[in-house]
PDB file of C-alpha atoms and ligand atoms in Angstrom:
ATOM      1  CA  MET A   1       0.000   0.000   0.000  1.00  0.00           C
ATOM      2  CA  ALA A   2       2.704   2.450   1.065  1.00  0.00           C
ATOM      3  CA  LYS A   3       4.723   1.380  -1.985  1.00  0.00           C
ATOM      4  CA  ASP A   4       1.723   2.113  -4.262  1.00  0.00           C
ATOM      5  CA  SER A   5       1.244   5.584  -2.848  1.00  0.00           C
ATOM      6  CA  SER A   6       4.917   6.464  -3.193  1.00  0.00           C
ATOM      7  CA  LYS A   7       4.830   5.203  -6.805  1.00  0.00           C
ATOM      8  CA  LYS A   8       1.770   7.397  -7.422  1.00  0.00           C
ATOM      9  CA  HIS A   9       3.529  10.372  -5.851  1.00  0.00           C
ATOM     10  CA  TRP A  10       6.569   9.755  -8.094  1.00  0.00           C
ATOM     11  CA  LEU A  11       4.357   9.523 -11.210  1.00  0.00           C
ATOM     12  CA  THR A  12       2.449  12.729 -10.384  1.00  0.00           C
ATOM     13  CA  ARG A  13       5.704  14.568  -9.755  1.00  0.00           C
ATOM     14  CA  GLN A  14       7.162  13.315 -13.046  1.00  0.00           C
ATOM     15  CA  GLN A  15       4.044  14.388 -14.967  1.00  0.00           C
ATOM     16  CA  LYS A  16       4.150  17.902 -13.486  1.00  0.00           C
ATOM     17  CA  ASP A  17       7.895  18.402 -13.786  1.00  0.00           C
ATOM     18  CA  PRO A  18       8.727  20.941 -16.548  1.00  0.00           C
ATOM     19  CA  TYR A  19      12.243  19.517 -16.935  1.00  0.00           C
ATOM     20  CA  VAL A  20      10.852  16.018 -17.567  1.00  0.00           C
ATOM     21  CA  LYS A  21       8.560  17.501 -20.251  1.00  0.00           C
ATOM     22  CA  GLN A  22      11.437  19.463 -21.752  1.00  0.00           C
ATOM     23  CA  ALA A  23      13.625  16.324 -21.858  1.00  0.00           C
ATOM     24  CA  GLN A  24      10.827  14.326 -23.495  1.00  0.00           C
ATOM     25  CA  LEU A  25      10.501  16.968 -26.204  1.00  0.00           C
ATOM     26  CA  SER A  26      14.252  17.105 -26.747  1.00  0.00           C
ATOM     27  CA  HIS A  27      16.635  14.333 -27.738  1.00  0.00           C
ATOM     28  CA  TYR A  28      18.088  14.188 -24.215  1.00  0.00           C
ATOM     29  CA  ARG A  29      17.610  10.991 -22.281  1.00  0.00           C
ATOM     30  CA  SER A  30      17.065  12.521 -18.866  1.00  0.00           C
ATOM     31  CA  ARG A  31      16.024  15.727 -17.107  1.00  0.00           C
ATOM     32  CA  ALA A  32      19.445  15.613 -15.419  1.00  0.00           C
ATOM     33  CA  VAL A  33      20.892  17.342 -18.471  1.00  0.00           C
ATOM     34  CA  TYR A  34      19.291  20.644 -17.437  1.00  0.00           C
ATOM     35  CA  LYS A  35      21.402  20.723 -14.277  1.00  0.00           C
ATOM     36  CA  LEU A  36      24.554  20.451 -16.348  1.00  0.00           C
ATOM     37  CA  ILE A  37      23.339  22.948 -18.946  1.00  0.00           C
ATOM     38  CA  GLU A  38      22.576  25.491 -16.234  1.00  0.00           C
ATOM     39  CA  ILE A  39      26.000  25.081 -14.652  1.00  0.00           C
ATOM     40  CA  ASP A  40      27.679  25.231 -18.052  1.00  0.00           C
ATOM     41  CA  ASP A  41      25.751  28.357 -19.075  1.00  0.00           C
ATOM     42  CA  ARG A  42      27.048  30.062 -15.968  1.00  0.00           C
ATOM     43  CA  ASP A  43      30.531  28.633 -15.630  1.00  0.00           C
ATOM     44  CA  HIS A  44      31.495  27.807 -19.232  1.00  0.00           C
ATOM     45  CA  LEU A  45      32.908  24.354 -18.632  1.00  0.00           C
ATOM     46  CA  PHE A  46      33.194  22.873 -22.105  1.00  0.00           C
ATOM     47  CA  GLN A  47      35.043  23.647 -25.303  1.00  0.00           C
ATOM     48  CA  GLN A  48      35.596  21.889 -28.602  1.00  0.00           C
ATOM     49  CA  GLY A  49      38.368  19.310 -28.518  1.00  0.00           C
ATOM     50  CA  GLN A  50      38.399  18.688 -24.768  1.00  0.00           C
ATOM     51  CA  SER A  51      38.963  15.368 -23.039  1.00  0.00           C
ATOM     52  CA  VAL A  52      36.242  14.577 -20.491  1.00  0.00           C
ATOM     53  CA  ILE A  53      35.442  11.701 -18.115  1.00  0.00           C
ATOM     54  CA  ASP A  54      31.763  11.333 -17.122  1.00  0.00           C
ATOM     55  CA  LEU A  55      31.211   9.201 -14.000  1.00  0.00           C
ATOM     56  CA  GLY A  56      27.740   7.765 -13.350  1.00  0.00           C
ATOM     57  CA  ALA A  57      26.792   8.511 -16.935  1.00  0.00           C
ATOM     58  CA  ALA A  58      23.649   6.404 -17.562  1.00  0.00           C
ATOM     59  CA  PRO A  59      21.152   6.854 -19.101  1.00  0.00           C
ATOM     60  CA  GLY A  60      23.406   9.362 -20.826  1.00  0.00           C
ATOM     61  CA  SER A  61      22.023  12.891 -21.010  1.00  0.00           C
ATOM     62  CA  TRP A  62      25.178  14.506 -19.601  1.00  0.00           C
ATOM     63  CA  SER A  63      27.281  12.507 -22.038  1.00  0.00           C
ATOM     64  CA  GLN A  64      24.998  13.511 -24.939  1.00  0.00           C
ATOM     65  CA  TYR A  65      25.449  17.164 -24.034  1.00  0.00           C
ATOM     66  CA  VAL A  66      29.208  16.902 -23.465  1.00  0.00           C
ATOM     67  CA  SER A  67      29.696  14.990 -26.709  1.00  0.00           C
ATOM     68  CA  GLU A  68      27.955  17.816 -28.581  1.00  0.00           C
ATOM     69  CA  LYS A  69      30.003  20.486 -26.820  1.00  0.00           C
ATOM     70  CA  ILE A  70      33.437  18.902 -27.301  1.00  0.00           C
ATOM     71  CA  GLY A  71      32.774  17.784 -30.875  1.00  0.00           C
ATOM     72  CA  TYR A  72      34.563  15.240 -33.033  1.00  0.00           C
ATOM     73  CA  HIS A  73      37.999  16.335 -31.912  1.00  0.00           C
ATOM     74  CA  GLY A  74      37.048  15.822 -28.293  1.00  0.00           C
ATOM     75  CA  ARG A  75      37.282  12.638 -26.288  1.00  0.00           C
ATOM     76  CA  LEU A  76      34.658  11.395 -23.852  1.00  0.00           C
ATOM     77  CA  ILE A  77      34.876   8.401 -21.555  1.00  0.00           C
ATOM     78  CA  ALA A  78      31.620   7.530 -19.779  1.00  0.00           C
ATOM     79  CA  ILE A  79      31.319   5.039 -16.919  1.00  0.00           C
ATOM     80  CA  ASP A  80      28.300   3.465 -15.221  1.00  0.00           C
ATOM     81  CA  ILE A  81      27.273   0.244 -13.504  1.00  0.00           C
ATOM     82  CA  LEU A  82      24.160   0.269 -15.663  1.00  0.00           C
ATOM     83  CA  PRO A  83      24.160  -0.242 -19.420  1.00  0.00           C
ATOM     84  CA  MET A  84      23.972   2.817 -21.634  1.00  0.00           C
ATOM     85  CA  ASP A  85      22.957   3.168 -25.278  1.00  0.00           C
ATOM     86  CA  PRO A  86      25.819   4.350 -27.487  1.00  0.00           C
ATOM     87  CA  ILE A  87      26.600   8.056 -27.863  1.00  0.00           C
ATOM     88  CA  VAL A  88      28.589   9.575 -30.696  1.00  0.00           C
ATOM     89  CA  ASN A  89      32.288   9.902 -30.011  1.00  0.00           C
ATOM     90  CA  THR A  90      31.974   8.338 -26.545  1.00  0.00           C
ATOM     91  CA  LEU A  91      33.744   5.337 -25.104  1.00  0.00           C
ATOM     92  CA  PHE A  92      31.477   3.663 -22.583  1.00  0.00           C
ATOM     93  CA  ILE A  93      32.878   1.512 -19.773  1.00  0.00           C
ATOM     94  CA  LYS A  94      30.256  -0.568 -17.988  1.00  0.00           C
ATOM     95  CA  GLY A  95      31.348  -1.211 -14.435  1.00  0.00           C
ATOM     96  CA  ASP A  96      31.392  -0.202 -10.808  1.00  0.00           C
ATOM     97  CA  PHE A  97      33.639   2.801 -10.342  1.00  0.00           C
ATOM     98  CA  THR A  98      34.376   1.765  -6.738  1.00  0.00           C
ATOM     99  CA  GLU A  99      36.248  -1.248  -8.153  1.00  0.00           C
ATOM    100  CA  GLN A 100      39.904  -0.783  -9.062  1.00  0.00           C
ATOM    101  CA  PRO A 101      39.795  -2.736 -12.388  1.00  0.00           C
ATOM    102  CA  VAL A 102      37.187  -0.250 -13.649  1.00  0.00           C
ATOM    103  CA  VAL A 103      39.392   2.698 -12.672  1.00  0.00           C
ATOM    104  CA  GLU A 104      42.331   0.946 -14.398  1.00  0.00           C
ATOM    105  CA  GLU A 105      40.251   0.458 -17.538  1.00  0.00           C
ATOM    106  CA  CYS A 106      39.465   4.165 -17.539  1.00  0.00           C
ATOM    107  CA  LEU A 107      43.135   5.086 -17.100  1.00  0.00           C
ATOM    108  CA  GLN A 108      44.107   2.714 -19.903  1.00  0.00           C
ATOM    109  CA  ALA A 109      41.443   4.223 -22.154  1.00  0.00           C
ATOM    110  CA  MET A 110      43.037   7.611 -21.486  1.00  0.00           C
ATOM    111  CA  ASN A 111      46.205   6.085 -22.877  1.00  0.00           C
ATOM    112  CA  HIS A 112      48.390   8.136 -20.484  1.00  0.00           C
ATOM    113  CA  GLY A 113      46.708  11.284 -21.809  1.00  0.00           C
ATOM    114  CA  LYS A 114      45.331  13.907 -19.468  1.00  0.00           C
ATOM    115  CA  ALA A 115      41.738  15.080 -19.084  1.00  0.00           C
ATOM    116  CA  ASP A 116      40.383  18.623 -19.118  1.00  0.00           C
ATOM    117  CA  LEU A 117      37.425  17.697 -16.972  1.00  0.00           C
ATOM    118  CA  VAL A 118      36.128  14.990 -14.665  1.00  0.00           C
ATOM    119  CA  ILE A 119      32.390  15.233 -14.061  1.00  0.00           C
ATOM    120  CA  SER A 120      30.412  13.015 -11.712  1.00  0.00           C
ATOM    121  CA  ASP A 121      26.663  12.763 -11.305  1.00  0.00           C
ATOM    122  CA  MET A 122      27.025   9.424  -9.500  1.00  0.00           C
ATOM    123  CA  SER A 123      24.344   8.688  -6.924  1.00  0.00           C
ATOM    124  CA  PRO A 124      24.393   5.570  -4.787  1.00  0.00           C
ATOM    125  CA  ASN A 125      21.307   3.365  -4.699  1.00  0.00           C
ATOM    126  CA  LEU A 126      19.315   5.279  -2.125  1.00  0.00           C
ATOM    127  CA  SER A 127      18.450   3.299   1.006  1.00  0.00           C
ATOM    128  CA  GLY A 128      16.260   6.059   2.425  1.00  0.00           C
ATOM    129  CA  ILE A 129      18.514   6.228   5.488  1.00  0.00           C
ATOM    130  CA  ARG A 130      19.863   9.744   5.225  1.00  0.00           C
ATOM    131  CA  ALA A 131      23.231   9.224   6.945  1.00  0.00           C
ATOM    132  CA  THR A 132      23.954   6.043   4.967  1.00  0.00           C
ATOM    133  CA  ASP A 133      23.061   7.595   1.615  1.00  0.00           C
ATOM    134  CA  GLN A 134      25.074  10.693   2.395  1.00  0.00           C
ATOM    135  CA  ALA A 135      28.152   8.660   3.418  1.00  0.00           C
ATOM    136  CA  ARG A 136      27.926   6.567   0.225  1.00  0.00           C
ATOM    137  CA  SER A 137      27.627   9.668  -1.910  1.00  0.00           C
ATOM    138  CA  LEU A 138      30.627  11.230  -0.191  1.00  0.00           C
ATOM    139  CA  HIS A 139      32.627   8.066  -0.822  1.00  0.00           C
ATOM    140  CA  LEU A 140      31.807   8.266  -4.552  1.00  0.00           C
ATOM    141  CA  ALA A 141      32.832  11.932  -4.551  1.00  0.00           C
ATOM    142  CA  GLU A 142      36.139  11.034  -2.851  1.00  0.00           C
ATOM    143  CA  LEU A 143      36.838   8.399  -5.509  1.00  0.00           C
ATOM    144  CA  SER A 144      36.047  10.965  -8.228  1.00  0.00           C
ATOM    145  CA  PHE A 145      38.561  13.318  -6.601  1.00  0.00           C
ATOM    146  CA  ASP A 146      41.187  10.518  -6.545  1.00  0.00           C
ATOM    147  CA  LEU A 147      40.676   9.947 -10.258  1.00  0.00           C
ATOM    148  CA  ALA A 148      40.782  13.688 -10.947  1.00  0.00           C
ATOM    149  CA  LYS A 149      44.143  13.935  -9.153  1.00  0.00           C
ATOM    150  CA  SER A 150      45.628  11.276 -11.396  1.00  0.00           C
ATOM    151  CA  VAL A 151      44.175  12.319 -14.753  1.00  0.00           C
ATOM    152  CA  LEU A 152      43.552  16.058 -14.792  1.00  0.00           C
ATOM    153  CA  LYS A 153      45.706  18.447 -16.749  1.00  0.00           C
ATOM    154  CA  GLN A 154      47.139  21.461 -15.014  1.00  0.00           C
ATOM    155  CA  GLY A 155      44.251  23.943 -15.017  1.00  0.00           C
ATOM    156  CA  GLY A 156      41.597  21.215 -15.450  1.00  0.00           C
ATOM    157  CA  ASP A 157      38.235  21.198 -13.647  1.00  0.00           C
ATOM    158  CA  MET A 158      36.100  18.737 -11.695  1.00  0.00           C
ATOM    159  CA  LEU A 159      32.332  18.871 -11.224  1.00  0.00           C
ATOM    160  CA  VAL A 160      30.953  16.486  -8.641  1.00  0.00           C
ATOM    161  CA  LYS A 161      27.572  15.795  -7.059  1.00  0.00           C
ATOM    162  CA  LEU A 162      27.334  15.652  -3.282  1.00  0.00           C
ATOM    163  CA  PHE A 163      24.572  15.250  -0.719  1.00  0.00           C
ATOM    164  CA  GLU A 164      24.487  17.795   2.098  1.00  0.00           C
ATOM    165  CA  GLY A 165      25.688  16.384   5.391  1.00  0.00           C
ATOM    166  CA  GLU A 166      28.630  15.308   7.460  1.00  0.00           C
ATOM    167  CA  GLY A 167      32.004  15.396   5.765  1.00  0.00           C
ATOM    168  CA  THR A 168      31.122  17.686   2.868  1.00  0.00           C
ATOM    169  CA  ASP A 169      32.876  20.703   4.427  1.00  0.00           C
ATOM    170  CA  ILE A 170      36.056  18.679   4.905  1.00  0.00           C
ATOM    171  CA  TYR A 171      35.744  17.418   1.334  1.00  0.00           C
ATOM    172  CA  ARG A 172      35.506  20.957  -0.013  1.00  0.00           C
ATOM    173  CA  HIS A 173      38.403  21.990   2.180  1.00  0.00           C
ATOM    174  CA  ASP A 174      40.543  19.120   0.803  1.00  0.00           C
ATOM    175  CA  LEU A 175      39.749  20.214  -2.740  1.00  0.00           C
ATOM    176  CA  LYS A 176      41.261  23.618  -1.995  1.00  0.00           C
ATOM    177  CA  GLU A 177      44.708  22.048  -1.743  1.00  0.00           C
ATOM    178  CA  HIS A 178      44.539  20.970  -5.366  1.00  0.00           C
ATOM    179  CA  PHE A 179      42.265  23.471  -7.084  1.00  0.00           C
ATOM    180  CA  ARG A 180      42.478  27.234  -7.264  1.00  0.00           C
ATOM    181  CA  LYS A 181      38.746  27.872  -6.913  1.00  0.00           C
ATOM    182  CA  ILE A 182      35.874  25.913  -5.328  1.00  0.00           C
ATOM    183  CA  ILE A 183      32.314  26.868  -6.282  1.00  0.00           C
ATOM    184  CA  VAL A 184      29.044  25.395  -5.009  1.00  0.00           C
ATOM    185  CA  ARG A 185      26.069  25.167  -7.372  1.00  0.00           C
ATOM    186  CA  LYS A 186      22.462  24.113  -6.802  1.00  0.00           C
ATOM    187  CA  PRO A 187      20.891  24.325 -10.266  1.00  0.00           C
ATOM    188  CA  LYS A 188      17.162  25.072 -10.541  1.00  0.00           C
ATOM    189  CA  ALA A 189      16.618  21.689 -12.181  1.00  0.00           C
ATOM    190  CA  SER A 190      17.861  20.053  -8.972  1.00  0.00           C
ATOM    191  CA  ARG A 191      14.709  19.431  -6.955  1.00  0.00           C
ATOM    192  CA  ASP A 192      14.227  21.619  -3.879  1.00  0.00           C
ATOM    193  CA  ASP A 193      13.524  18.603  -1.701  1.00  0.00           C
ATOM    194  CA  SER A 194      16.757  16.927  -2.802  1.00  0.00           C
ATOM    195  CA  ARG A 195      19.833  17.364  -0.630  1.00  0.00           C
ATOM    196  CA  GLU A 196      22.057  17.125  -3.676  1.00  0.00           C
ATOM    197  CA  PHE A 197      24.283  19.949  -4.797  1.00  0.00           C
ATOM    198  CA  TYR A 198      27.300  20.236  -7.068  1.00  0.00           C
ATOM    199  CA  VAL A 199      30.835  21.288  -6.298  1.00  0.00           C
ATOM    200  CA  LEU A 200      32.806  22.767  -9.141  1.00  0.00           C
ATOM    201  CA  ALA A 201      36.527  22.697  -8.473  1.00  0.00           C
ATOM    202  CA  ARG A 202      38.410  24.835 -10.979  1.00  0.00           C
ATOM    203  CA  ALA A 203      41.998  25.151 -12.149  1.00  0.00           C
ATOM    204  CA  PHE A 204      43.704  21.976 -10.945  1.00  0.00           C
ATOM    205  CA  ARG A 205      47.244  22.425  -9.662  1.00  0.00           C
ATOM    206  CA  LEU A 206      49.595  19.543 -10.426  1.00  0.00           C
TER     207      LEU A 206
HETATM  208  C1  SAM B 301      21.581  10.437 -11.475  1.00  0.00           C
HETATM  209  S1  SAM B 301      22.165   9.118 -12.422  1.00  0.00           S
HETATM  210  C2  SAM B 301      23.161   9.927 -13.622  1.00  0.00           C
HETATM  211  C3  SAM B 301      22.383  10.588 -14.715  1.00  0.00           C
HETATM  212  C4  SAM B 301      23.273  11.036 -15.851  1.00  0.00           C
HETATM  213  N1  SAM B 301      24.117  12.167 -15.450  1.00  0.00           N
HETATM  214  C5  SAM B 301      22.481  11.472 -17.054  1.00  0.00           C
HETATM  215  O1  SAM B 301      22.517  12.633 -17.388  1.00  0.00           O
HETATM  216  O2  SAM B 301      21.852  10.623 -17.691  1.00  0.00           O
HETATM  217  C6  SAM B 301      23.384   8.421 -11.376  1.00  0.00           C
HETATM  218  C7  SAM B 301      24.107   7.249 -11.978  1.00  0.00           C
HETATM  219  O3  SAM B 301      25.204   6.903 -11.129  1.00  0.00           O
HETATM  220  C8  SAM B 301      25.448   5.535 -11.346  1.00  0.00           C
HETATM  221  N2  SAM B 301      26.327   5.005 -10.312  1.00  0.00           N
HETATM  222  C9  SAM B 301      26.091   4.956  -8.979  1.00  0.00           C
HETATM  223  N3  SAM B 301      27.098   4.354  -8.348  1.00  0.00           N
HETATM  224  C10 SAM B 301      28.011   4.026  -9.301  1.00  0.00           C
HETATM  225  C11 SAM B 301      29.268   3.370  -9.271  1.00  0.00           C
HETATM  226  N4  SAM B 301      29.781   2.914  -8.124  1.00  0.00           N
HETATM  227  N5  SAM B 301      29.938   3.179 -10.418  1.00  0.00           N
HETATM  228  C12 SAM B 301      29.398   3.622 -11.598  1.00  0.00           C
HETATM  229  N6  SAM B 301      28.205   4.239 -11.686  1.00  0.00           N
HETATM  230  C13 SAM B 301      27.514   4.431 -10.558  1.00  0.00           C
HETATM  231  C14 SAM B 301      24.047   4.939 -11.345  1.00  0.00           C
HETATM  232  O4  SAM B 301      24.046   3.653 -11.942  1.00  0.00           O
HETATM  233  C15 SAM B 301      23.264   5.987 -12.131  1.00  0.00           C
HETATM  234  O5  SAM B 301      23.136   5.632 -13.481  1.00  0.00           O
END
């Protein structure tokens, strides 16, 4: 019964959501793209020819957008546990980013090259227990930071999703040691009742 009512609530919210409608009318696979577009409009993240790693990429709207922005001379590596339909000019790695062989596969795919950007929209499977979900999300953000430290070019950027809660201040503080500027963004397309927000760490220092 409770499950039915929460499913109904989800459906009603989806039907009313302008970003869901917008995504359905566009070629983008998810409303999530509007979060990235809003951040990009403001912070100008992407340019033709860049090398980008997209963590937690499925179903693929961020990768669709990035692939368009970086063009044929760009290079995009997308990773997710879930399968993802192909995207132009994108190498997809299906696997769990918390597992070292998946990280190794990503590094190999980079072929010792460096990335301009690491972006992560990874969300753990939500348990509904706030502290647990928040800790899992922070762990994913820490792993994204580890990857960024090993692949980013001098001056590169990282955009990562976090859930408000314990440890996020320390995380942002740690980023300051490696990036010149740390910016927090909560795009309009990110639901008000969601504790998610994005940290944009700019100008990586090797
Ligand atoms: C909010 S969705 C990403 C949506 C995506 N940015 C888009 O625009 O389509 C979060 C994704 O993170 C992925 N994810 C969560 N934990 C992961 C992990 N350990 N390794 C790889 N992907 C993971 C989930 O499978 C899910 O597809």
